[in-house]
């Protein structure tokens, strides 16, 4: 609870009208934790975390390091259930809490306190990837190029609009239906490693793939 307090997660939740919040932590051994914040039987925050030795392949080199794996992240603002359902993002039953900055700080503190090398997440939805892209990057040039293409080709659309088109099967790459896949995004704590992995060679690959992508919305 203390870390949730320090990083501002609980103070922000209280500001939104949830005063008496329960914390439930369960797990399967030392390296897996399920963290849930509950108010009046409603889930406000659901996090599933694990610590894993993650195998990286970079420039034909293989090495293993321990990372915080974010298996699931969801926030819910059930007091806004009356909101127009058309304004919800794919995967939502109620709006989110809008506390990504605080959760990001919480994740950062966990990485430091556990002496890990960074964090890995597989965003289930495009709009999740947009949030995490502030600190994380896709580990493969293909995924990074697709992410850039979605922002480029739908620059006049809202993030919610792009995500809705994408996850309802309406986006085409040339003539093929584009399917969103939950591919790893990674945050390296060590800046040297970050510049080593995401180097000019990586950026050139991204640029080359980006030139081959042409996205559009299927006519209905």
PDB file of C-alpha atoms in Angstrom:
ATOM      1  CA  UNK A   1       0.000   0.000   0.000  1.00  0.00           C
ATOM      2  CA  UNK A   2       2.867   2.366   0.822  1.00  0.00           C
ATOM      3  CA  UNK A   3       4.282   2.278  -2.710  1.00  0.00           C
ATOM      4  CA  UNK A   4       0.823   2.925  -4.177  1.00  0.00           C
ATOM      5  CA  UNK A   5       0.573   5.927  -1.847  1.00  0.00           C
ATOM      6  CA  UNK A   6       4.041   7.319  -2.600  1.00  0.00           C
ATOM      7  CA  UNK A   7       3.611   7.099  -6.381  1.00  0.00           C
ATOM      8  CA  UNK A   8       0.253   8.877  -6.263  1.00  0.00           C
ATOM      9  CA  UNK A   9      -1.940   5.962  -7.349  1.00  0.00           C
ATOM     10  CA  UNK A  10      -4.105   5.933  -4.199  1.00  0.00           C
ATOM     11  CA  UNK A  11      -4.328   9.748  -3.826  1.00  0.00           C
ATOM     12  CA  UNK A  12      -5.592  10.047  -7.422  1.00  0.00           C
ATOM     13  CA  UNK A  13      -8.116   7.258  -6.879  1.00  0.00           C
ATOM     14  CA  UNK A  14      -9.420   9.024  -3.755  1.00  0.00           C
ATOM     15  CA  UNK A  15      -9.828  12.256  -5.749  1.00  0.00           C
ATOM     16  CA  UNK A  16     -12.200  10.378  -8.041  1.00  0.00           C
ATOM     17  CA  UNK A  17     -14.489   9.486  -5.132  1.00  0.00           C
ATOM     18  CA  UNK A  18     -13.148   6.148  -3.955  1.00  0.00           C
ATOM     19  CA  UNK A  19     -12.171   6.640  -0.311  1.00  0.00           C
ATOM     20  CA  UNK A  20     -12.217   3.196   1.299  1.00  0.00           C
ATOM     21  CA  UNK A  21     -10.221   1.035  -1.097  1.00  0.00           C
ATOM     22  CA  UNK A  22      -9.233  -2.564  -0.388  1.00  0.00           C
ATOM     23  CA  UNK A  23      -5.963  -4.047  -1.607  1.00  0.00           C
ATOM     24  CA  UNK A  24      -5.878  -7.738  -2.476  1.00  0.00           C
ATOM     25  CA  UNK A  25      -2.584  -9.428  -3.335  1.00  0.00           C
ATOM     26  CA  UNK A  26      -2.389 -13.038  -4.387  1.00  0.00           C
ATOM     27  CA  UNK A  27       0.180 -15.023  -6.272  1.00  0.00           C
ATOM     28  CA  UNK A  28       1.727 -18.263  -7.338  1.00  0.00           C
ATOM     29  CA  UNK A  29       5.121 -18.340  -5.717  1.00  0.00           C
ATOM     30  CA  UNK A  30       7.700 -15.618  -5.313  1.00  0.00           C
ATOM     31  CA  UNK A  31       7.774 -14.487  -8.945  1.00  0.00           C
ATOM     32  CA  UNK A  32       4.079 -13.949  -9.666  1.00  0.00           C
ATOM     33  CA  UNK A  33       1.731 -11.411  -8.113  1.00  0.00           C
ATOM     34  CA  UNK A  34      -1.855 -10.377  -8.745  1.00  0.00           C
ATOM     35  CA  UNK A  35      -2.649  -6.950  -7.341  1.00  0.00           C
ATOM     36  CA  UNK A  36      -6.239  -5.703  -7.201  1.00  0.00           C
ATOM     37  CA  UNK A  37      -7.734  -2.522  -5.736  1.00  0.00           C
ATOM     38  CA  UNK A  38     -11.429  -2.886  -4.920  1.00  0.00           C
ATOM     39  CA  UNK A  39     -14.139  -0.410  -3.946  1.00  0.00           C
ATOM     40  CA  UNK A  40     -17.607  -1.676  -2.995  1.00  0.00           C
ATOM     41  CA  UNK A  41     -17.014  -5.000  -4.818  1.00  0.00           C
ATOM     42  CA  UNK A  42     -15.933  -3.158  -7.979  1.00  0.00           C
ATOM     43  CA  UNK A  43     -12.408  -3.581  -9.363  1.00  0.00           C
ATOM     44  CA  UNK A  44     -10.637  -0.234  -9.790  1.00  0.00           C
ATOM     45  CA  UNK A  45      -7.136  -1.469 -10.612  1.00  0.00           C
ATOM     46  CA  UNK A  46      -6.055  -4.931 -11.732  1.00  0.00           C
ATOM     47  CA  UNK A  47      -2.368  -5.716 -12.227  1.00  0.00           C
ATOM     48  CA  UNK A  48      -0.774  -9.089 -12.924  1.00  0.00           C
ATOM     49  CA  UNK A  49       2.993  -8.989 -12.620  1.00  0.00           C
ATOM     50  CA  UNK A  50       5.764 -11.524 -12.805  1.00  0.00           C
ATOM     51  CA  UNK A  51       9.550 -11.473 -12.707  1.00  0.00           C
ATOM     52  CA  UNK A  52      11.104 -13.468 -15.506  1.00  0.00           C
ATOM     53  CA  UNK A  53      14.463 -14.034 -17.080  1.00  0.00           C
ATOM     54  CA  UNK A  54      13.889 -12.537 -20.507  1.00  0.00           C
ATOM     55  CA  UNK A  55      15.977 -13.738 -23.445  1.00  0.00           C
ATOM     56  CA  UNK A  56      17.075 -11.046 -25.884  1.00  0.00           C
ATOM     57  CA  UNK A  57      18.654 -11.484 -29.287  1.00  0.00           C
ATOM     58  CA  UNK A  58      20.547  -8.435 -30.483  1.00  0.00           C
ATOM     59  CA  UNK A  59      22.932  -8.341 -33.433  1.00  0.00           C
ATOM     60  CA  UNK A  60      23.369 -12.140 -33.272  1.00  0.00           C
ATOM     61  CA  UNK A  61      24.141 -11.965 -29.557  1.00  0.00           C
ATOM     62  CA  UNK A  62      21.940 -13.702 -26.994  1.00  0.00           C
ATOM     63  CA  UNK A  63      21.723 -12.720 -23.363  1.00  0.00           C
ATOM     64  CA  UNK A  64      19.314 -13.135 -20.458  1.00  0.00           C
ATOM     65  CA  UNK A  65      18.312 -10.564 -17.869  1.00  0.00           C
ATOM     66  CA  UNK A  66      15.535 -10.290 -15.314  1.00  0.00           C
ATOM     67  CA  UNK A  67      12.609  -8.039 -16.203  1.00  0.00           C
ATOM     68  CA  UNK A  68       9.291  -7.086 -14.686  1.00  0.00           C
ATOM     69  CA  UNK A  69       6.649  -8.654 -16.936  1.00  0.00           C
ATOM     70  CA  UNK A  70       3.321  -6.829 -16.952  1.00  0.00           C
ATOM     71  CA  UNK A  71       0.897  -9.593 -17.880  1.00  0.00           C
ATOM     72  CA  UNK A  72      -2.251  -7.533 -17.378  1.00  0.00           C
ATOM     73  CA  UNK A  73      -3.107  -3.926 -16.567  1.00  0.00           C
ATOM     74  CA  UNK A  74      -6.616  -2.552 -16.273  1.00  0.00           C
ATOM     75  CA  UNK A  75      -8.156   0.456 -14.536  1.00  0.00           C
ATOM     76  CA  UNK A  76     -11.898   1.009 -14.106  1.00  0.00           C
ATOM     77  CA  UNK A  77     -13.986   4.031 -13.114  1.00  0.00           C
ATOM     78  CA  UNK A  78     -17.356   2.388 -12.305  1.00  0.00           C
ATOM     79  CA  UNK A  79     -18.900   5.629 -11.017  1.00  0.00           C
ATOM     80  CA  UNK A  80     -19.064   6.700 -14.678  1.00  0.00           C
ATOM     81  CA  UNK A  81     -21.136   3.734 -15.873  1.00  0.00           C
ATOM     82  CA  UNK A  82     -23.783   6.110 -17.258  1.00  0.00           C
ATOM     83  CA  UNK A  83     -21.307   7.401 -19.843  1.00  0.00           C
ATOM     84  CA  UNK A  84     -22.197   6.986 -23.535  1.00  0.00           C
ATOM     85  CA  UNK A  85     -20.959   3.498 -24.482  1.00  0.00           C
ATOM     86  CA  UNK A  86     -19.790   4.824 -27.868  1.00  0.00           C
ATOM     87  CA  UNK A  87     -17.103   6.812 -26.049  1.00  0.00           C
ATOM     88  CA  UNK A  88     -15.546   3.709 -24.512  1.00  0.00           C
ATOM     89  CA  UNK A  89     -12.346   2.218 -25.876  1.00  0.00           C
ATOM     90  CA  UNK A  90     -12.297  -1.395 -27.119  1.00  0.00           C
ATOM     91  CA  UNK A  91     -12.137  -3.797 -24.172  1.00  0.00           C
ATOM     92  CA  UNK A  92     -13.732  -1.360 -21.711  1.00  0.00           C
ATOM     93  CA  UNK A  93     -17.026  -1.866 -19.893  1.00  0.00           C
ATOM     94  CA  UNK A  94     -16.611   1.455 -18.043  1.00  0.00           C
ATOM     95  CA  UNK A  95     -14.097   4.298 -18.544  1.00  0.00           C
ATOM     96  CA  UNK A  96     -10.575   4.008 -17.194  1.00  0.00           C
ATOM     97  CA  UNK A  97      -9.294   6.028 -14.234  1.00  0.00           C
ATOM     98  CA  UNK A  98      -6.829   8.129 -16.218  1.00  0.00           C
ATOM     99  CA  UNK A  99      -3.951   7.430 -13.817  1.00  0.00           C
ATOM    100  CA  UNK A 100      -1.363   6.100 -16.258  1.00  0.00           C
ATOM    101  CA  UNK A 101       1.289   8.574 -15.099  1.00  0.00           C
ATOM    102  CA  UNK A 102       0.978   7.361 -11.503  1.00  0.00           C
ATOM    103  CA  UNK A 103       0.943   3.689 -12.533  1.00  0.00           C
ATOM    104  CA  UNK A 104       4.020   4.314 -14.665  1.00  0.00           C
ATOM    105  CA  UNK A 105       5.799   5.721 -11.594  1.00  0.00           C
ATOM    106  CA  UNK A 106       4.655   2.688  -9.575  1.00  0.00           C
ATOM    107  CA  UNK A 107       6.137   0.338 -12.187  1.00  0.00           C
ATOM    108  CA  UNK A 108       9.358   2.356 -12.207  1.00  0.00           C
ATOM    109  CA  UNK A 109       9.693   2.113  -8.425  1.00  0.00           C
ATOM    110  CA  UNK A 110       9.099  -1.649  -8.584  1.00  0.00           C
ATOM    111  CA  UNK A 111      11.858  -2.069 -11.175  1.00  0.00           C
ATOM    112  CA  UNK A 112      14.308  -0.114  -9.021  1.00  0.00           C
ATOM    113  CA  UNK A 113      13.387  -1.719  -5.697  1.00  0.00           C
ATOM    114  CA  UNK A 114      13.584  -5.237  -7.145  1.00  0.00           C
ATOM    115  CA  UNK A 115      16.842  -4.415  -8.951  1.00  0.00           C
ATOM    116  CA  UNK A 116      15.520  -5.479 -12.332  1.00  0.00           C
ATOM    117  CA  UNK A 117      16.764  -4.423 -15.765  1.00  0.00           C
ATOM    118  CA  UNK A 118      13.489  -3.026 -17.041  1.00  0.00           C
ATOM    119  CA  UNK A 119       9.935  -4.025 -17.897  1.00  0.00           C
ATOM    120  CA  UNK A 120       8.105  -5.833 -20.690  1.00  0.00           C
ATOM    121  CA  UNK A 121       4.449  -5.535 -21.663  1.00  0.00           C
ATOM    122  CA  UNK A 122       2.329  -6.954 -24.485  1.00  0.00           C
ATOM    123  CA  UNK A 123      -0.406  -4.372 -25.132  1.00  0.00           C
ATOM    124  CA  UNK A 124      -3.704  -6.084 -25.894  1.00  0.00           C
ATOM    125  CA  UNK A 125      -5.041  -2.991 -27.660  1.00  0.00           C
ATOM    126  CA  UNK A 126      -3.615  -0.227 -29.828  1.00  0.00           C
ATOM    127  CA  UNK A 127      -4.650   2.496 -27.375  1.00  0.00           C
ATOM    128  CA  UNK A 128      -2.718   0.689 -24.627  1.00  0.00           C
ATOM    129  CA  UNK A 129       0.363   0.741 -26.860  1.00  0.00           C
ATOM    130  CA  UNK A 130      -0.077   4.507 -27.344  1.00  0.00           C
ATOM    131  CA  UNK A 131       0.022   5.050 -23.584  1.00  0.00           C
ATOM    132  CA  UNK A 132       3.051   2.837 -23.064  1.00  0.00           C
ATOM    133  CA  UNK A 133       4.898   4.305 -26.066  1.00  0.00           C
ATOM    134  CA  UNK A 134       5.825   7.280 -23.874  1.00  0.00           C
ATOM    135  CA  UNK A 135       8.420   5.077 -22.160  1.00  0.00           C
ATOM    136  CA  UNK A 136       8.364   1.711 -23.954  1.00  0.00           C
ATOM    137  CA  UNK A 137       9.262   0.698 -27.517  1.00  0.00           C
ATOM    138  CA  UNK A 138       8.337  -2.331 -29.581  1.00  0.00           C
ATOM    139  CA  UNK A 139      11.163  -4.819 -29.643  1.00  0.00           C
ATOM    140  CA  UNK A 140      10.726  -5.770 -33.311  1.00  0.00           C
ATOM    141  CA  UNK A 141      11.054  -3.374 -36.285  1.00  0.00           C
ATOM    142  CA  UNK A 142       7.864  -4.847 -37.800  1.00  0.00           C
ATOM    143  CA  UNK A 143       5.726  -3.973 -34.781  1.00  0.00           C
ATOM    144  CA  UNK A 144       7.297  -0.532 -34.393  1.00  0.00           C
ATOM    145  CA  UNK A 145       6.719   0.245 -38.084  1.00  0.00           C
ATOM    146  CA  UNK A 146       3.070  -0.810 -37.884  1.00  0.00           C
ATOM    147  CA  UNK A 147       2.560   1.368 -34.825  1.00  0.00           C
ATOM    148  CA  UNK A 148       4.061   4.369 -36.644  1.00  0.00           C
ATOM    149  CA  UNK A 149       1.938   3.613 -39.728  1.00  0.00           C
ATOM    150  CA  UNK A 150      -1.275   3.639 -37.693  1.00  0.00           C
ATOM    151  CA  UNK A 151      -0.385   7.066 -36.307  1.00  0.00           C
ATOM    152  CA  UNK A 152       0.710   8.324 -39.759  1.00  0.00           C
ATOM    153  CA  UNK A 153      -2.134   7.052 -41.945  1.00  0.00           C
ATOM    154  CA  UNK A 154      -4.876   7.957 -39.455  1.00  0.00           C
ATOM    155  CA  UNK A 155      -3.403  11.223 -38.194  1.00  0.00           C
ATOM    156  CA  UNK A 156      -6.810  12.935 -38.349  1.00  0.00           C
ATOM    157  CA  UNK A 157      -8.506  10.228 -36.275  1.00  0.00           C
ATOM    158  CA  UNK A 158      -8.659  10.043 -32.490  1.00  0.00           C
ATOM    159  CA  UNK A 159      -6.780   7.274 -30.686  1.00  0.00           C
ATOM    160  CA  UNK A 160     -10.139   5.803 -29.703  1.00  0.00           C
ATOM    161  CA  UNK A 161     -11.298   5.932 -33.315  1.00  0.00           C
ATOM    162  CA  UNK A 162      -8.180   4.179 -34.617  1.00  0.00           C
ATOM    163  CA  UNK A 163      -8.412   1.530 -31.911  1.00  0.00           C
ATOM    164  CA  UNK A 164     -12.093   0.920 -32.639  1.00  0.00           C
ATOM    165  CA  UNK A 165     -11.506   0.565 -36.395  1.00  0.00           C
ATOM    166  CA  UNK A 166      -8.549  -1.718 -35.793  1.00  0.00           C
ATOM    167  CA  UNK A 167     -10.145  -4.048 -33.283  1.00  0.00           C
ATOM    168  CA  UNK A 168     -13.389  -4.323 -35.242  1.00  0.00           C
ATOM    169  CA  UNK A 169     -11.489  -5.586 -38.296  1.00  0.00           C
ATOM    170  CA  UNK A 170     -12.044  -2.489 -40.455  1.00  0.00           C
ATOM    171  CA  UNK A 171      -8.408  -1.552 -41.096  1.00  0.00           C
ATOM    172  CA  UNK A 172      -6.742  -2.739 -44.283  1.00  0.00           C
ATOM    173  CA  UNK A 173      -3.059  -2.846 -45.178  1.00  0.00           C
ATOM    174  CA  UNK A 174      -3.367  -2.482 -48.941  1.00  0.00           C
ATOM    175  CA  UNK A 175      -6.182  -5.044 -49.435  1.00  0.00           C
ATOM    176  CA  UNK A 176      -5.501  -7.316 -46.469  1.00  0.00           C
ATOM    177  CA  UNK A 177      -7.356  -7.126 -43.159  1.00  0.00           C
ATOM    178  CA  UNK A 178      -4.973  -5.881 -40.483  1.00  0.00           C
ATOM    179  CA  UNK A 179      -5.013  -7.844 -37.240  1.00  0.00           C
ATOM    180  CA  UNK A 180      -3.566  -6.304 -34.092  1.00  0.00           C
ATOM    181  CA  UNK A 181      -1.176  -8.630 -32.286  1.00  0.00           C
ATOM    182  CA  UNK A 182       0.030  -8.212 -28.713  1.00  0.00           C
ATOM    183  CA  UNK A 183       3.773  -7.945 -29.359  1.00  0.00           C
ATOM    184  CA  UNK A 184       6.351  -7.128 -26.679  1.00  0.00           C
ATOM    185  CA  UNK A 185       7.158  -3.537 -25.816  1.00  0.00           C
ATOM    186  CA  UNK A 186      10.206  -3.073 -23.622  1.00  0.00           C
ATOM    187  CA  UNK A 187      11.594  -0.477 -21.259  1.00  0.00           C
ATOM    188  CA  UNK A 188      15.325  -0.685 -20.577  1.00  0.00           C
ATOM    189  CA  UNK A 189      16.415   0.837 -17.297  1.00  0.00           C
ATOM    190  CA  UNK A 190      19.963   1.102 -18.613  1.00  0.00           C
ATOM    191  CA  UNK A 191      20.098   3.916 -21.186  1.00  0.00           C
ATOM    192  CA  UNK A 192      23.210   2.453 -22.786  1.00  0.00           C
ATOM    193  CA  UNK A 193      21.342  -0.753 -23.579  1.00  0.00           C
ATOM    194  CA  UNK A 194      18.428   1.266 -24.944  1.00  0.00           C
ATOM    195  CA  UNK A 195      20.667   3.059 -27.467  1.00  0.00           C
ATOM    196  CA  UNK A 196      22.420  -0.208 -28.284  1.00  0.00           C
ATOM    197  CA  UNK A 197      19.177  -2.026 -29.148  1.00  0.00           C
ATOM    198  CA  UNK A 198      17.309   0.859 -30.769  1.00  0.00           C
ATOM    199  CA  UNK A 199      20.211   1.990 -32.921  1.00  0.00           C
ATOM    200  CA  UNK A 200      20.441   3.397 -36.467  1.00  0.00           C
ATOM    201  CA  UNK A 201      20.259  -0.095 -37.933  1.00  0.00           C
ATOM    202  CA  UNK A 202      16.973  -0.701 -36.094  1.00  0.00           C
ATOM    203  CA  UNK A 203      15.591   2.671 -37.211  1.00  0.00           C
ATOM    204  CA  UNK A 204      16.510   1.945 -40.842  1.00  0.00           C
ATOM    205  CA  UNK A 205      14.644  -1.364 -40.698  1.00  0.00           C
ATOM    206  CA  UNK A 206      11.617   0.406 -39.254  1.00  0.00           C
ATOM    207  CA  UNK A 207      11.746   3.062 -41.983  1.00  0.00           C
ATOM    208  CA  UNK A 208      12.070   0.469 -44.741  1.00  0.00           C
ATOM    209  CA  UNK A 209       9.075  -1.522 -43.479  1.00  0.00           C
ATOM    210  CA  UNK A 210       7.073   1.668 -42.954  1.00  0.00           C
ATOM    211  CA  UNK A 211       7.432   2.500 -46.644  1.00  0.00           C
ATOM    212  CA  UNK A 212       5.690  -0.769 -47.556  1.00  0.00           C
ATOM    213  CA  UNK A 213       2.632  -0.144 -45.365  1.00  0.00           C
ATOM    214  CA  UNK A 214      -0.450   1.637 -46.662  1.00  0.00           C
ATOM    215  CA  UNK A 215      -3.419   1.613 -44.310  1.00  0.00           C
ATOM    216  CA  UNK A 216      -7.041   2.513 -44.928  1.00  0.00           C
ATOM    217  CA  UNK A 217     -10.482   1.904 -43.456  1.00  0.00           C
ATOM    218  CA  UNK A 218     -12.673  -0.580 -45.297  1.00  0.00           C
ATOM    219  CA  UNK A 219     -15.784   0.927 -46.828  1.00  0.00           C
ATOM    220  CA  UNK A 220     -19.037  -0.269 -45.287  1.00  0.00           C
TER     221      UNK A 220
END
